[in-house]
CSV table of C-alpha atoms in Angstrom, one decimal:
chain,number,residue,atom,x,y,z
A,1,MET,CA,-0.1,0.0,0.0
A,2,GLN,CA,1.9,3.0,-1.3
A,3,ALA,CA,0.2,5.6,0.8
A,4,LEU,CA,0.8,3.7,4.1
A,5,SER,CA,4.6,3.4,3.3
A,6,SER,CA,5.1,7.1,2.3
A,7,GLU,CA,3.2,8.3,5.4
A,8,ALA,CA,5.0,6.0,7.7
A,9,ARG,CA,8.3,7.1,6.3
A,10,ALA,CA,7.3,10.8,6.7
A,11,ALA,CA,6.8,10.2,10.4
A,12,GLY,CA,10.4,9.2,10.8
A,13,THR,CA,13.3,11.4,11.9
A,14,VAL,CA,16.4,12.4,10.1
A,15,PRO,CA,19.0,9.6,10.7
A,16,GLY,CA,22.0,10.7,12.8
A,17,PRO,CA,24.5,9.3,15.4
A,18,CYS,CA,22.7,6.8,17.6
A,19,SER,CA,23.0,3.8,19.8
A,20,VAL,CA,20.5,1.0,20.1
A,21,VAL,CA,19.0,0.3,23.5
A,22,THR,CA,16.3,-2.0,24.9
A,23,LEU,CA,13.6,-0.6,27.1
A,24,ASP,CA,11.3,-2.2,29.7
A,25,VAL,CA,8.0,-0.4,29.3
A,26,ASP,CA,6.3,-2.1,32.2
A,27,PRO,CA,8.3,-4.5,34.4
A,28,ARG,CA,5.1,-6.6,34.9
A,29,GLY,CA,4.9,-7.5,31.2
A,30,TYR,CA,7.3,-9.2,28.7
A,31,CYS,CA,10.3,-9.0,31.1
A,32,THR,CA,11.1,-12.6,31.9
A,33,GLU,CA,14.8,-13.6,31.7
A,34,HIS,CA,14.3,-15.2,28.2
A,35,GLU,CA,12.5,-12.1,27.0
A,36,HIS,CA,15.2,-9.8,28.3
A,37,ALA,CA,17.9,-11.9,26.5
A,38,THR,CA,15.9,-12.2,23.3
A,39,ARG,CA,15.5,-8.4,23.1
A,40,ALA,CA,19.2,-7.9,23.7
A,41,ASN,CA,19.9,-10.3,20.9
A,42,TYR,CA,17.5,-8.4,18.5
A,43,GLY,CA,19.0,-5.1,19.7
A,44,ARG,CA,22.5,-6.2,18.7
A,45,ARG,CA,21.4,-7.3,15.3
A,46,LEU,CA,19.4,-4.1,14.7
A,47,ALA,CA,22.4,-2.1,15.6
A,48,VAL,CA,24.4,-3.8,12.8
A,49,LEU,CA,21.6,-3.2,10.4
A,50,ILE,CA,21.2,0.5,11.3
A,51,GLY,CA,25.0,1.0,11.6
A,52,CYS,CA,25.4,2.0,15.2
A,53,ALA,CA,26.5,0.7,18.6
A,54,PHE,CA,24.4,-1.5,20.9
A,55,GLU,CA,24.4,-0.1,24.6
A,56,GLY,CA,22.2,-2.6,26.3
A,57,GLU,CA,19.3,-1.5,28.6
A,58,TYR,CA,18.2,2.1,28.5
A,59,VAL,CA,19.2,4.1,31.6
A,60,SER,CA,19.3,7.8,30.7
A,61,PRO,CA,18.7,10.3,27.9
A,62,ALA,CA,21.2,10.5,25.1
A,63,PRO,CA,23.8,13.3,25.3
A,64,SER,CA,23.1,16.4,23.2
A,65,GLY,CA,23.8,15.7,19.5
A,66,SER,CA,23.1,12.0,19.7
A,67,ARG,CA,20.1,9.8,20.0
A,68,HIS,CA,18.8,6.3,20.9
A,69,TYR,CA,17.0,3.7,18.7
A,70,PHE,CA,14.7,1.9,21.1
A,71,VAL,CA,13.7,-1.8,21.2
A,72,PRO,CA,10.8,-1.6,23.7
A,73,SER,CA,9.1,-4.5,25.5
A,74,ASP,CA,5.7,-3.2,24.5
A,75,THR,CA,3.9,-0.5,22.5
A,76,LEU,CA,4.5,2.9,23.9
A,77,SER,CA,1.4,4.9,25.0
A,78,ASP,CA,2.7,7.8,27.2
A,79,PRO,CA,3.1,10.8,24.8
A,80,ALA,CA,5.2,12.8,27.4
A,81,ARG,CA,7.6,9.9,28.0
A,82,VAL,CA,7.9,9.3,24.2
A,83,HIS,CA,8.7,13.0,23.6
A,84,ALA,CA,11.3,13.0,26.5
A,85,MET,CA,13.1,10.0,25.0
A,86,GLY,CA,13.3,11.8,21.6
A,87,ILE,CA,11.1,9.3,19.8
A,88,ALA,CA,9.5,11.2,16.9
A,89,GLY,CA,9.0,8.5,14.3
A,90,VAL,CA,9.7,5.2,12.8
A,91,ASP,CA,13.4,5.8,12.6
A,92,ASP,CA,13.6,5.9,16.4
A,93,LEU,CA,12.3,2.5,17.5
A,94,PHE,CA,11.5,-1.1,16.6
A,95,GLY,CA,7.9,-1.1,17.6
A,96,GLY,CA,5.1,1.5,17.8
A,97,VAL,CA,3.6,4.5,19.5
A,98,VAL,CA,-0.1,5.0,20.2
A,99,PRO,CA,-1.9,8.1,21.6
A,100,HIS,CA,-3.8,6.1,24.3
A,101,ALA,CA,-3.0,2.8,25.9
A,102,PHE,CA,-6.3,1.1,24.9
A,103,VAL,CA,-5.4,1.7,21.2
A,104,ALA,CA,-2.7,-1.0,21.5
A,105,THR,CA,-5.2,-3.6,22.6
A,106,LYS,CA,-7.8,-5.7,20.8
A,107,VAL,CA,-10.6,-3.6,22.2
A,108,ILE,CA,-10.4,-1.1,19.3
A,109,SER,CA,-11.3,-3.8,16.8
A,110,HIS,CA,-15.1,-3.6,17.3
A,111,PRO,CA,-17.8,-1.0,17.8
A,112,LEU,CA,-19.7,-0.1,20.9
A,113,ILE,CA,-23.1,-1.4,21.5
A,114,ASP,CA,-24.4,2.2,21.2
A,115,GLU,CA,-22.3,4.8,19.5
A,116,ASN,CA,-23.9,7.7,21.4
A,117,SER,CA,-24.4,6.5,25.0
A,118,ALA,CA,-22.1,3.4,25.7
A,119,ALA,CA,-19.3,3.7,28.1
A,120,ARG,CA,-15.8,4.3,26.6
A,121,PRO,CA,-12.3,5.5,27.5
A,122,ASP,CA,-11.2,9.1,26.7
A,123,GLY,CA,-9.9,9.2,23.2
A,124,TRP,CA,-12.2,6.5,21.8
A,125,SER,CA,-12.8,6.9,18.0
A,126,THR,CA,-16.2,6.1,16.8
A,127,CYS,CA,-15.0,6.4,13.2
A,128,PHE,CA,-12.7,3.4,13.5
A,129,ALA,CA,-15.4,0.7,13.4
A,130,ARG,CA,-17.0,2.3,10.4
A,131,GLU,CA,-13.7,2.6,8.5
A,132,VAL,CA,-12.4,-0.9,9.4
A,133,GLY,CA,-15.8,-2.4,8.3
A,134,ASP,CA,-15.8,-6.1,7.5
A,135,ALA,CA,-12.0,-6.4,8.0
A,136,VAL,CA,-12.9,-7.8,11.4
A,137,LEU,CA,-15.2,-10.4,12.6
A,138,PRO,CA,-18.7,-9.5,13.9
A,139,GLY,CA,-18.4,-8.3,17.4
A,140,PHE,CA,-18.7,-5.6,20.1
A,141,SER,CA,-16.3,-3.9,22.6
A,142,CYS,CA,-17.9,-3.2,26.0
A,143,PHE,CA,-16.9,-1.3,29.1
A,144,SER,CA,-19.7,-2.3,31.5
A,145,ALA,CA,-21.3,-5.6,32.5
A,146,GLY,CA,-24.7,-4.5,31.3
A,147,GLU,CA,-23.5,-3.5,27.9
A,148,ALA,CA,-21.6,-6.8,27.6
A,149,LEU,CA,-24.7,-8.8,28.5
A,150,ARG,CA,-26.8,-6.9,26.0
A,151,ALA,CA,-24.3,-7.3,23.2
A,152,GLY,CA,-23.8,-11.0,23.9
A,153,ARG,CA,-27.5,-11.7,23.8
A,154,ALA,CA,-27.8,-10.0,20.5
A,155,MET,CA,-25.0,-12.0,19.0
A,156,LEU,CA,-26.1,-15.4,20.3
A,157,ASP,CA,-28.8,-15.5,17.7
A,158,ALA,CA,-26.1,-16.0,15.1
A,159,GLY,CA,-24.2,-18.6,17.0
A,160,PRO,CA,-21.6,-19.1,19.8
A,161,VAL,CA,-19.8,-16.0,21.1
A,162,ARG,CA,-16.1,-15.7,22.2
A,163,LEU,CA,-15.5,-13.6,25.2
A,164,LYS,CA,-11.9,-12.1,25.0
A,165,PRO,CA,-10.3,-10.3,28.0
A,166,VAL,CA,-8.5,-7.3,26.6
A,167,THR,CA,-5.3,-7.6,28.7
A,168,ALA,CA,-4.7,-11.3,28.1
A,169,THR,CA,-2.3,-12.6,25.3
A,170,GLY,CA,-2.0,-15.7,23.3
A,171,GLY,CA,-5.7,-16.6,23.6
A,172,ARG,CA,-5.4,-16.9,27.4
A,173,GLY,CA,-8.6,-16.4,29.4
A,174,GLN,CA,-11.0,-16.6,26.4
A,175,ILE,CA,-14.3,-18.3,26.8
A,176,VAL,CA,-16.8,-19.5,24.2
A,177,VAL,CA,-20.5,-19.3,25.3
A,178,GLU,CA,-23.5,-20.8,23.5
A,179,ARG,CA,-26.4,-19.8,25.8
A,180,THR,CA,-27.6,-16.7,27.6
A,181,GLU,CA,-27.3,-18.3,31.0
A,182,ALA,CA,-23.5,-19.1,30.5
A,183,LEU,CA,-23.0,-15.6,29.1
A,184,GLY,CA,-24.5,-14.0,32.2
A,185,SER,CA,-22.5,-16.2,34.6
A,186,CYS,CA,-19.2,-15.5,32.8
A,187,ILE,CA,-19.8,-11.7,32.8
A,188,ALA,CA,-20.8,-11.7,36.4
A,189,GLU,CA,-17.6,-13.5,37.5
A,190,MET,CA,-15.4,-10.9,35.9
A,191,ASN,CA,-13.6,-8.2,37.7
A,192,GLN,CA,-16.0,-5.3,37.1
A,193,ALA,CA,-13.5,-2.6,37.8
A,194,GLY,CA,-11.2,-4.2,35.2
A,195,LEU,CA,-13.9,-4.5,32.7
A,196,ALA,CA,-14.7,-0.8,33.1
A,197,ARG,CA,-11.0,0.1,32.9
A,198,SER,CA,-9.9,-2.1,30.0
A,199,GLY,CA,-13.0,-3.4,28.3
A,200,LEU,CA,-14.2,-6.8,27.1
A,201,VAL,CA,-14.4,-8.0,23.5
A,202,LEU,CA,-17.3,-10.2,22.4
A,203,GLU,CA,-16.7,-11.7,19.0
A,204,ALA,CA,-18.2,-14.4,16.7
A,205,ASN,CA,-16.6,-17.7,17.3
A,206,LEU,CA,-15.0,-19.6,14.4
A,207,GLU,CA,-14.7,-23.4,14.3
A,208,ASP,CA,-11.1,-24.6,13.8
A,209,PRO,CA,-9.9,-21.4,12.2
A,210,VAL,CA,-6.7,-20.8,10.2
A,211,THR,CA,-4.8,-17.9,11.5
A,212,TRP,CA,-2.5,-15.9,9.3
A,213,SER,CA,0.1,-13.3,10.3
A,214,VAL,CA,0.4,-10.2,8.1
A,215,GLY,CA,3.0,-7.6,8.9
A,216,GLN,CA,5.3,-4.8,7.7
A,217,LEU,CA,8.7,-3.6,8.9
A,218,LEU,CA,10.4,-0.2,8.3
A,219,VAL,CA,14.0,-0.7,9.3
A,220,ALA,CA,17.4,0.7,8.1
A,221,GLY,CA,15.8,2.4,5.1
A,222,MET,CA,14.0,-0.9,4.1
A,223,ILE,CA,10.3,-1.5,3.7
A,224,VAL,CA,9.5,-5.2,4.0
A,225,SER,CA,6.1,-6.8,4.2
A,226,TYR,CA,5.3,-10.4,5.0
A,227,CYS,CA,2.6,-13.0,5.5
A,228,GLY,CA,2.8,-16.4,7.2
A,229,VAL,CA,1.3,-18.9,9.6
A,230,GLN,CA,1.8,-19.6,13.2
A,231,ARG,CA,2.6,-23.0,14.9
A,232,THR,CA,1.8,-24.2,18.4
A,233,THR,CA,3.8,-26.4,20.7
A,234,GLY,CA,3.8,-27.8,24.2
A,235,ASP,CA,5.5,-25.9,26.9
A,236,ASN,CA,7.3,-27.3,29.9
A,237,ALA,CA,4.0,-27.6,31.8
A,238,GLY,CA,2.3,-29.4,28.8
A,239,GLU,CA,0.2,-26.4,27.8
A,240,GLU,CA,-0.3,-25.5,24.2
A,241,VAL,CA,1.6,-22.2,23.5
A,242,TYR,CA,3.1,-20.3,20.6
A,243,GLY,CA,5.7,-22.4,18.8
A,244,GLY,CA,6.9,-20.2,16.0
A,245,SER,CA,6.0,-18.8,12.6
A,246,ASP,CA,6.8,-19.5,8.9
A,247,LEU,CA,7.0,-16.2,7.0
A,248,VAL,CA,7.3,-15.1,3.4
A,249,MET,CA,8.9,-11.6,3.3
A,250,VAL,CA,9.2,-9.3,0.3
A,251,ARG,CA,10.7,-5.9,-0.3
A,252,GLY,CA,8.0,-3.2,-0.6
A,253,ASP,CA,4.6,-2.4,0.9
A,254,PHE,CA,1.5,-4.5,1.1
A,255,ASP,CA,0.7,-4.0,-2.5
A,256,ALA,CA,4.1,-5.6,-3.4
A,257,LEU,CA,3.2,-8.5,-1.0
A,258,ILE,CA,-0.2,-9.1,-2.3
A,259,ALA,CA,0.9,-9.0,-5.9
A,260,GLY,CA,2.7,-12.3,-5.5
A,261,VAL,CA,-0.2,-14.2,-3.8
A,262,ALA,CA,-2.4,-16.4,-5.7
A,263,SER,CA,-4.5,-17.8,-2.9
A,264,PRO,CA,-7.9,-15.9,-2.6
A,265,SER,CA,-8.1,-16.5,1.1
A,266,LEU,CA,-4.6,-15.2,1.8
A,267,ARG,CA,-5.2,-12.2,-0.5
A,268,ARG,CA,-8.3,-11.5,1.6
A,269,ALA,CA,-6.3,-11.7,4.8
A,270,ILE,CA,-3.7,-9.2,3.5
A,271,GLU,CA,-6.3,-6.8,2.3
A,272,GLN,CA,-8.0,-6.9,5.7
A,273,ALA,CA,-4.8,-6.2,7.5
A,274,ARG,CA,-4.0,-3.4,5.2
A,275,ARG,CA,-7.5,-1.8,5.8
A,276,TYR,CA,-7.2,-2.2,9.6
A,277,HIS,CA,-3.8,-0.5,9.5
A,278,ARG,CA,-5.2,2.3,7.3
A,279,ALA,CA,-8.0,2.8,9.8
A,280,VAL,CA,-5.6,3.1,12.7
A,281,ILE,CA,-3.6,5.8,10.9
A,282,ASP,CA,-6.8,7.7,10.0
A,283,CYS,CA,-8.6,7.5,13.3
A,284,TYR,CA,-5.9,7.7,15.9
A,285,PRO,CA,-3.7,10.6,15.2
A,286,GLY,CA,-0.3,10.2,16.9
A,287,PHE,CA,0.0,6.5,16.0
A,288,PHE,CA,3.1,5.4,14.1
A,289,ALA,CA,5.0,2.0,14.0
A,290,SER,CA,8.0,0.5,12.3
A,291,ARG,CA,6.9,-3.0,13.2
A,292,VAL,CA,3.3,-4.0,12.7
A,293,ASN,CA,1.7,-7.5,12.9
A,294,TYR,CA,-1.9,-8.5,12.4
A,295,ASP,CA,-3.4,-11.8,13.1
A,296,VAL,CA,-6.2,-12.6,10.6
A,297,ALA,CA,-8.5,-15.7,11.4
A,298,GLN,CA,-10.5,-17.5,8.7
A,299,GLY,CA,-13.0,-20.2,9.4
A,300,VAL,CA,-16.7,-21.1,9.7
A,301,ASP,CA,-19.0,-19.3,12.1
A,302,GLY,CA,-22.1,-20.6,14.1
A,303,ARG,CA,-24.3,-20.3,11.0
A,304,GLY,CA,-21.9,-22.2,8.8
A,305,GLU,CA,-20.7,-19.1,7.0
A,306,TRP,CA,-17.1,-18.7,6.0
A,307,ARG,CA,-15.6,-15.6,7.6
A,308,SER,CA,-12.3,-13.8,7.8
A,309,GLY,CA,-11.2,-10.9,10.0
A,310,VAL,CA,-8.4,-9.3,11.9
A,311,LEU,CA,-8.4,-10.6,15.4
A,312,GLU,CA,-5.8,-8.3,17.0
A,313,GLN,CA,-2.7,-6.1,16.3
A,314,SER,CA,0.9,-6.1,17.6
A,315,TRP,CA,3.2,-3.0,17.4
A,316,ARG,CA,6.0,-4.4,19.5
A,317,VAL,CA,8.7,-7.1,19.5
A,318,GLY,CA,6.6,-10.3,19.0
A,319,GLY,CA,6.9,-14.0,18.6
A,320,ALA,CA,7.8,-13.7,14.9
A,321,THR,CA,10.5,-11.1,15.4
A,322,GLY,CA,13.2,-13.7,15.2
A,323,ALA,CA,12.2,-14.5,11.7
A,324,GLU,CA,11.6,-10.8,10.8
A,325,ILE,CA,15.1,-9.8,11.7
A,326,ALA,CA,16.7,-12.8,10.0
A,327,GLY,CA,14.8,-11.8,6.9
A,328,LEU,CA,15.9,-8.2,7.2
A,329,GLU,CA,19.5,-9.3,7.5
A,330,ALA,CA,19.3,-11.5,4.4
A,331,LEU,CA,17.7,-8.6,2.3
A,332,HIS,CA,20.2,-6.1,3.7
A,333,ALA,CA,23.1,-8.4,2.8
A,334,ASP,CA,21.8,-8.6,-0.9
A,335,PRO,CA,20.2,-5.5,-2.1
A,336,GLY,CA,19.1,-7.3,-5.3
A,337,ARG,CA,17.2,-9.9,-3.5
A,338,ARG,CA,13.4,-9.4,-3.5
A,339,GLU,CA,12.1,-12.2,-1.2
A,340,VAL,CA,13.2,-14.4,1.7
A,341,ARG,CA,11.5,-17.2,3.6
A,342,ALA,CA,12.2,-17.4,7.4
A,343,SER,CA,10.9,-19.8,10.0
A,344,CYS,CA,11.3,-19.1,13.7
A,345,PHE,CA,10.9,-21.8,16.4
A,346,GLU,CA,10.3,-21.7,20.2
A,347,VAL,CA,11.0,-25.2,21.6
A,348,TYR,CA,10.7,-26.2,25.2
A,349,GLY,CA,12.5,-29.0,27.1
A,350,PRO,CA,16.0,-29.9,28.4
A,351,SER,CA,17.2,-31.7,25.3
A,352,VAL,CA,16.5,-29.4,22.3
A,353,LEU,CA,18.6,-30.2,19.3
A,354,VAL,CA,19.0,-26.8,17.5
A,355,PRO,CA,20.0,-27.1,13.8
A,356,ALA,CA,23.6,-26.3,13.1
A,357,ASP,CA,22.7,-23.5,10.6
A,358,ALA,CA,20.1,-21.9,13.0
A,359,ILE,CA,20.3,-18.3,14.1
A,360,VAL,CA,19.9,-18.6,17.9
A,361,ALA,CA,18.1,-15.8,19.8
A,362,TYR,CA,18.1,-17.6,23.1
A,363,GLN,CA,18.9,-21.0,24.6
A,364,GLY,CA,18.8,-21.5,28.3
A,365,THR,CA,16.8,-22.1,31.3
A,366,ASP,CA,14.4,-19.4,32.4
A,367,SER,CA,13.5,-19.4,36.1
A,368,ARG,CA,9.8,-19.0,35.2
A,369,VAL,CA,9.3,-21.1,32.1
A,370,GLY,CA,12.1,-23.6,32.3
A,371,PRO,CA,14.4,-24.7,29.5
A,372,LEU,CA,13.7,-23.0,26.2
A,373,ALA,CA,15.3,-22.5,22.8
A,374,LYS,CA,14.4,-19.8,20.3
A,375,TYR,CA,16.0,-19.8,16.9
A,376,THR,CA,15.4,-19.1,13.2
A,377,ILE,CA,16.2,-20.9,10.0
A,378,LEU,CA,16.1,-19.6,6.4
A,379,PRO,CA,14.7,-22.7,4.5
A,380,GLY,CA,15.5,-21.4,1.1
A,381,ASP,CA,19.1,-20.7,2.0
A,382,ARG,CA,20.0,-24.0,3.5
A,383,HIS,CA,22.6,-26.3,1.9
A,384,ALA,CA,21.6,-29.7,0.8
A,385,ASP,CA,23.7,-31.3,3.6
A,386,ALA,CA,22.3,-29.1,6.4
A,387,PRO,CA,20.3,-30.9,9.0
């Protein structure tokens, strides 16, 4: 999408002397030992791409005449803090900036039950739901128990409804209800103060959906777009968790990406991600991001109708970032190359066999999650004798 790329580039700052630093946005989130180590690995590699030094964790403002390039743990949502750190555009961070904290959550994806009278946080945009249209699944965002119950009852006529806590990640805490009684019980058991503060998403449930990842990166003068699928794996406790992503990355914007896609369903997913991103830019002034990722689910709803829609957005270091940076490195090393395939893996257990040609972001034992290896391979670049 040409307009997206040009506007995103215009938001950037003029490159100058800099150092790359990691930043803990909130010590309660994405700050485990393996996440710290992984961000440091990404920071060192981004520093090479950008052509500057890596200084580790951020501790103080840069001296006059120099600047930092940040690798934050999460999307930045404090305008005063962003300004104080010298972050003015996409050339200043690997991630994104939003004008309000709720904009970085899945709650923006759906309309309110009543555009005029429903509860909402300060800064809420009523134009977003209209502009994003059918790029998302049918659903509502609610900030009170009464409104959630009303929305859920209206949706149950079309089939099961998925309740999605806004602050949970990776599908955690989500509940599918099929009857009004179950809906009321689930909503009554929720933390009402948290619901009023963060909101609750009610969304049409899809049976056995396929989930695509569609993203774009603006790093070191490159615009790279990608699509791919996620994998799940078992963690050290036996729970099903994120296990990696298989990406196809191309130079250029979303138009360049979609031009090489033959599958109608994948083209639909890319078009919906593009529309969602366009709506964020239009409806939430102050937003910009150098790393965007949209999860698009496709499957059959309760009425047996095939549906496709963006589930949520990510404007921070994510699970696929190992593959993203490996792809950026390959494209940076060969300016004539147009495409790269990259697959990242998260494998749990004490006896992980990492391929000899893998790019390892982390391998060790985290005190909270146990033994874990995170690595990336470039399948198209592997030699015939590689394991």
